[in-house]
PDB file of C-alpha atoms in Angstrom:
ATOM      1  CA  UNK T 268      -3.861   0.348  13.558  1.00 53.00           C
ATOM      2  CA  UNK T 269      -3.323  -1.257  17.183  1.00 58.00           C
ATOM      3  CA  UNK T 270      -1.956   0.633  20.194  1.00 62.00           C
ATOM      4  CA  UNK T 271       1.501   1.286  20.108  1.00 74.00           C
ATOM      5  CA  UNK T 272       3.153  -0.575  22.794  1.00 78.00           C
ATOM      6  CA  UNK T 273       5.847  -0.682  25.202  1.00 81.00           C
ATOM      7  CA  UNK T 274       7.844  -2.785  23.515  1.00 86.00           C
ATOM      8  CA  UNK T 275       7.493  -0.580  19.691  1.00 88.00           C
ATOM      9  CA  UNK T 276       7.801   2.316  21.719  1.00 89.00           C
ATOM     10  CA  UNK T 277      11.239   1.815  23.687  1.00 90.00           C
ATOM     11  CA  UNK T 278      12.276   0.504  19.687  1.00 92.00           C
ATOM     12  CA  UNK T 279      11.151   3.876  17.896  1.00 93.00           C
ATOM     13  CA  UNK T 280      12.786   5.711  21.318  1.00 92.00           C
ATOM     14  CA  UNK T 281      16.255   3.714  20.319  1.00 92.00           C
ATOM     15  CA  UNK T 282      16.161   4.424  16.527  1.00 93.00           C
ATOM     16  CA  UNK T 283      16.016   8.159  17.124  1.00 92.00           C
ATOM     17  CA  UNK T 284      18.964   8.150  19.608  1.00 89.00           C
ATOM     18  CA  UNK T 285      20.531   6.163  16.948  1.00 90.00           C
ATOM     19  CA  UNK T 286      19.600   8.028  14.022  1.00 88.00           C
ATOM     20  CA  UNK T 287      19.986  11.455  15.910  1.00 84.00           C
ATOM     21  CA  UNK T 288      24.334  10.642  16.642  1.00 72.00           C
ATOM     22  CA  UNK T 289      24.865  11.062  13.110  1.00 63.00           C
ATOM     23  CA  UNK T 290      23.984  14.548  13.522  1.00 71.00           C
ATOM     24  CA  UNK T 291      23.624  15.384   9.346  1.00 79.00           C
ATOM     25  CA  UNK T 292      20.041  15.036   9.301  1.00 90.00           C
ATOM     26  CA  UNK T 293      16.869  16.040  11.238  1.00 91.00           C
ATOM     27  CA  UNK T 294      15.236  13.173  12.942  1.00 93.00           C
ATOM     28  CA  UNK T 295      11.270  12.840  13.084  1.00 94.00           C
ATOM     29  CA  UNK T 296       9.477  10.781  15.508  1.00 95.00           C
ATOM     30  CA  UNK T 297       5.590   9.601  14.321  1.00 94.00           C
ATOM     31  CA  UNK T 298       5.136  12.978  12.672  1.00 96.00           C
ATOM     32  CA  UNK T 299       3.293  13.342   9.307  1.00 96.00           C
ATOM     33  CA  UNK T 300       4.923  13.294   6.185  1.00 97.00           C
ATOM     34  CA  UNK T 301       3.456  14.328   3.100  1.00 97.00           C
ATOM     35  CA  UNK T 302       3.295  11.588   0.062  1.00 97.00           C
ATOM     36  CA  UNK T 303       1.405  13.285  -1.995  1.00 94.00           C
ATOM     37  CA  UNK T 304      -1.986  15.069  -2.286  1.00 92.00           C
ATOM     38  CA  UNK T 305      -4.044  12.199  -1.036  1.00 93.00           C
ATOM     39  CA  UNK T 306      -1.656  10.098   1.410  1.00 95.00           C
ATOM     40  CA  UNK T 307       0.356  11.960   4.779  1.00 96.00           C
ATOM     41  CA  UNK T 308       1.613   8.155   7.234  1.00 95.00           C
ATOM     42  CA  UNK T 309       3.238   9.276  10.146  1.00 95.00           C
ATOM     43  CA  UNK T 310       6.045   6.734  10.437  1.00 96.00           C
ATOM     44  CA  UNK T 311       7.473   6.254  13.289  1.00 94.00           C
ATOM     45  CA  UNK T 312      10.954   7.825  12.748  1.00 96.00           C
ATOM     46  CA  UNK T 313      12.256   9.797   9.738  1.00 96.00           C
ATOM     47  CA  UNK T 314      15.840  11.382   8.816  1.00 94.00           C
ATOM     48  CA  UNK T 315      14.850  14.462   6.946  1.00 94.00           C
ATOM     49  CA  UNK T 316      17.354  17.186   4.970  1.00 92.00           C
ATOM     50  CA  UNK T 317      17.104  20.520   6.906  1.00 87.00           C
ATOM     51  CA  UNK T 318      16.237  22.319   3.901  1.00 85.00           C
ATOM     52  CA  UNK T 319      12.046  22.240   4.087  1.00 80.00           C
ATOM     53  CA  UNK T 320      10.362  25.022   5.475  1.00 82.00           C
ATOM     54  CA  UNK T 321      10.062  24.949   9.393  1.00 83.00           C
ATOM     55  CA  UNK T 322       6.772  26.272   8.659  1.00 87.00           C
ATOM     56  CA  UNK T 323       5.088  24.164   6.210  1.00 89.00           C
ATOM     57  CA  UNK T 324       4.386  20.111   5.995  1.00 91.00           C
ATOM     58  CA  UNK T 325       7.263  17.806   5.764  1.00 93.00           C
ATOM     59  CA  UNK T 326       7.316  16.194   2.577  1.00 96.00           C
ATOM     60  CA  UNK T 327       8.424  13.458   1.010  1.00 96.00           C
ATOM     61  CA  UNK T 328      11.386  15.460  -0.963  1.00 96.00           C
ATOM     62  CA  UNK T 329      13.098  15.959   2.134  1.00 95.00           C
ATOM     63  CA  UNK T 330      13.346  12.312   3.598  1.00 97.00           C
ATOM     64  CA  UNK T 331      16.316  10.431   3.095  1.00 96.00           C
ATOM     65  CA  UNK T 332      14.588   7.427   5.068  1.00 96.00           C
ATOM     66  CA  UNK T 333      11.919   6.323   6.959  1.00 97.00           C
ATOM     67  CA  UNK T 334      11.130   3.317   9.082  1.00 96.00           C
ATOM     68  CA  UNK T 335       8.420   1.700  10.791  1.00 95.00           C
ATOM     69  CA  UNK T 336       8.444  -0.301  13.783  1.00 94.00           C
ATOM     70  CA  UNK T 337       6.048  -3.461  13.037  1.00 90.00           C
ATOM     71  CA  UNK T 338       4.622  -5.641  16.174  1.00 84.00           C
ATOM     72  CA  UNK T 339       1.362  -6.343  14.835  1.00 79.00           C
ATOM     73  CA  UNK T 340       1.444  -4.774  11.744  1.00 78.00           C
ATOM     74  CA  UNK T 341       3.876  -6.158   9.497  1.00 82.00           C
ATOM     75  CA  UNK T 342       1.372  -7.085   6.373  1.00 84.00           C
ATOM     76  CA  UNK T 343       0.049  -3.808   6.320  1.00 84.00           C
ATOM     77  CA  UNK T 344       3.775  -1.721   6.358  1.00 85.00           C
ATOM     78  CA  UNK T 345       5.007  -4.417   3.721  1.00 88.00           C
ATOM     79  CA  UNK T 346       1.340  -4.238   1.498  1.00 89.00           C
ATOM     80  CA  UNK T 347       0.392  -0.600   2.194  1.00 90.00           C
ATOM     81  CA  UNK T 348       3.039   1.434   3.500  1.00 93.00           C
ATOM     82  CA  UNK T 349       6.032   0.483   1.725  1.00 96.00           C
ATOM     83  CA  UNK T 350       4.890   0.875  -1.834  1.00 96.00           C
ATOM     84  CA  UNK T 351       3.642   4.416  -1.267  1.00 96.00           C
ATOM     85  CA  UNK T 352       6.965   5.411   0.332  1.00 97.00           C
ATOM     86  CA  UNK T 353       8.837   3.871  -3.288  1.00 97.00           C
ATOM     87  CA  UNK T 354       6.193   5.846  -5.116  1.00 97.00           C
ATOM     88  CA  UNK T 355       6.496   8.796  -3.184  1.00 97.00           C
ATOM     89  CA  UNK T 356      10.575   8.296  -3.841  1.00 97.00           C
ATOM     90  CA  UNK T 357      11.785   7.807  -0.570  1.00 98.00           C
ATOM     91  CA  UNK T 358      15.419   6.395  -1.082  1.00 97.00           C
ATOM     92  CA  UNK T 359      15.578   4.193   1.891  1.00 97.00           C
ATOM     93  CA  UNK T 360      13.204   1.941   4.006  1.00 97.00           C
ATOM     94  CA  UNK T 361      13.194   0.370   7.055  1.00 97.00           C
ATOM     95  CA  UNK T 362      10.788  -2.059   9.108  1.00 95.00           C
ATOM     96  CA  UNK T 363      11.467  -3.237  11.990  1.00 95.00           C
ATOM     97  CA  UNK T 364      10.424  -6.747  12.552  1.00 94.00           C
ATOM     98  CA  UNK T 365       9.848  -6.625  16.481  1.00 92.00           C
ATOM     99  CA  UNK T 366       8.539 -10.796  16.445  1.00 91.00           C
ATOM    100  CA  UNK T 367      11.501 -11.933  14.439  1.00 93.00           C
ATOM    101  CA  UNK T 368      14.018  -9.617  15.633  1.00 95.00           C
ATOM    102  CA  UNK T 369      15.301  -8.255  12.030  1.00 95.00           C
ATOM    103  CA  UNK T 370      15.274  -5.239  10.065  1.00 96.00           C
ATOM    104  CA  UNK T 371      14.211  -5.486   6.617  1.00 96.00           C
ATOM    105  CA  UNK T 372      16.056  -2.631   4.634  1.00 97.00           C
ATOM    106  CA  UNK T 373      14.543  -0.943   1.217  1.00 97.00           C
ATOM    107  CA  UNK T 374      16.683   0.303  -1.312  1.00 97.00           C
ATOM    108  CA  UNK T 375      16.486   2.390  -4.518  1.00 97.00           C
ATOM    109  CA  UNK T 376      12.613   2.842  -5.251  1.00 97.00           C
ATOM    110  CA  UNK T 377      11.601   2.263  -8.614  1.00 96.00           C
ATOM    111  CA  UNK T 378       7.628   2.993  -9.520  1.00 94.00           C
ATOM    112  CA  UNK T 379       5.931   1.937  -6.653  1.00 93.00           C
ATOM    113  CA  UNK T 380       8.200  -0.171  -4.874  1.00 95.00           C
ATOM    114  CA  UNK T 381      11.917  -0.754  -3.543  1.00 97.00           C
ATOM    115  CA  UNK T 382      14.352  -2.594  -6.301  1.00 97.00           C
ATOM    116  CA  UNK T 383      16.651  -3.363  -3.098  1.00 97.00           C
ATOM    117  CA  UNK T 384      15.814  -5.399  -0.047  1.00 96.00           C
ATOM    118  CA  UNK T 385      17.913  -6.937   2.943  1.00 97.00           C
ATOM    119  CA  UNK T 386      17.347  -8.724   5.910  1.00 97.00           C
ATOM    120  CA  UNK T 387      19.564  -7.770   8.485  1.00 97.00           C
ATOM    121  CA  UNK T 388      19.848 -10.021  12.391  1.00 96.00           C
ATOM    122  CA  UNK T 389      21.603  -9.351  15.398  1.00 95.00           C
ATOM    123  CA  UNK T 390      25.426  -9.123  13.941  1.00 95.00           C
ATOM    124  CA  UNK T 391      24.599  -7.222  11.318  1.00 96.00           C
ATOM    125  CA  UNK T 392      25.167  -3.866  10.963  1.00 95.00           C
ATOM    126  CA  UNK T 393      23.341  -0.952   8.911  1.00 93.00           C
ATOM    127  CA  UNK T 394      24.792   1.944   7.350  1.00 89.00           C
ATOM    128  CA  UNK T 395      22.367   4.953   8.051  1.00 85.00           C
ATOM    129  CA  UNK T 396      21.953   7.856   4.923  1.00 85.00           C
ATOM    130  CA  UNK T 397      23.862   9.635   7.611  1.00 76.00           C
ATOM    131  CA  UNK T 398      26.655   7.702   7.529  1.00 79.00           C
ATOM    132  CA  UNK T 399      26.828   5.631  10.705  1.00 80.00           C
ATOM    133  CA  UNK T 400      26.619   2.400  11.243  1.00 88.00           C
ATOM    134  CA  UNK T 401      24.168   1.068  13.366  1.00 92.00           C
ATOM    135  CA  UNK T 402      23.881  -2.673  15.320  1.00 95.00           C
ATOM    136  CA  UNK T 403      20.796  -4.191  14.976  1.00 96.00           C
ATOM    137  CA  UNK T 404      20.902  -5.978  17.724  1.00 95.00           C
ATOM    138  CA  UNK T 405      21.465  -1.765  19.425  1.00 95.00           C
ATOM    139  CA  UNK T 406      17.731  -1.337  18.204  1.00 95.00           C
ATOM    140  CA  UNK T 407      16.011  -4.029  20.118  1.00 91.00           C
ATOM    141  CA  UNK T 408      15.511  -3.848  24.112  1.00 77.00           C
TER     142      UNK T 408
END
């Protein structure tokens, strides 16, 4: 993976003052999350329930969604990434498409990958596990 840059960075720094407002879940910023045995990404934000033990790993059980920020990366969060999140039963994915300005939202994994997807632009708006509604065009500088 390349250097994160200024430009992913401020984005991941948005999403958790985003994600954070709606207050229900934890937020997690590029800290590991465990898959499964063999695979623990660190994406770059995650809502997790507050029921896993402060002490332990944070595992895949507990998120409600994760999301990657993608400058230079896209093919390998769309071929690598995303299907392990699906398998892993994450409900929700997003990546952030920092070239084209979009968020491409996952939806209801189903053995190995997301039966759901939408492309959201500036005017759109999501609506976050926690029940806000976030502006895309809130998420890029």
């Amino acid at each position: 993976m390349s250097p994160i840059g200024w430009s992913h960075a401020n984005i991941v720094l948005r999403l958790s003052e985003l994600l954070w407002q709606g207050g229900t879940y934890q937020v997690s910023v590029q800290n590991p999350l465990r898959l499964d045995r063999y695979n623990e990404p660190r994406p770059d934000v995650a809502l997790l329930r507050r029921d896993h033990d402060p002490t332990g790993p944070m595992l895949a059980k507990h998120a409600v969604l994760v999301v990657e920020v993608a400058d230079s990366s896209l093919s390998f969060h769309v071929r690598v990434k995303l299907p392990r999140y699906a398998q892993a039963g994450i409900p929700e994915a997003w990546i952030v498409d920092v070239e084209h300005r979009r968020i491409e939202v996952f939806r209801n994994p189903d053995n190995g990958r997301y039966l759901d997807r939408r492309i959201l632009a500036p005017g759109d708006r999501i609506d976050e596990p926690g029940g806000a509604a976030i502006e895309v065009v809130d998420v890029f500088p």
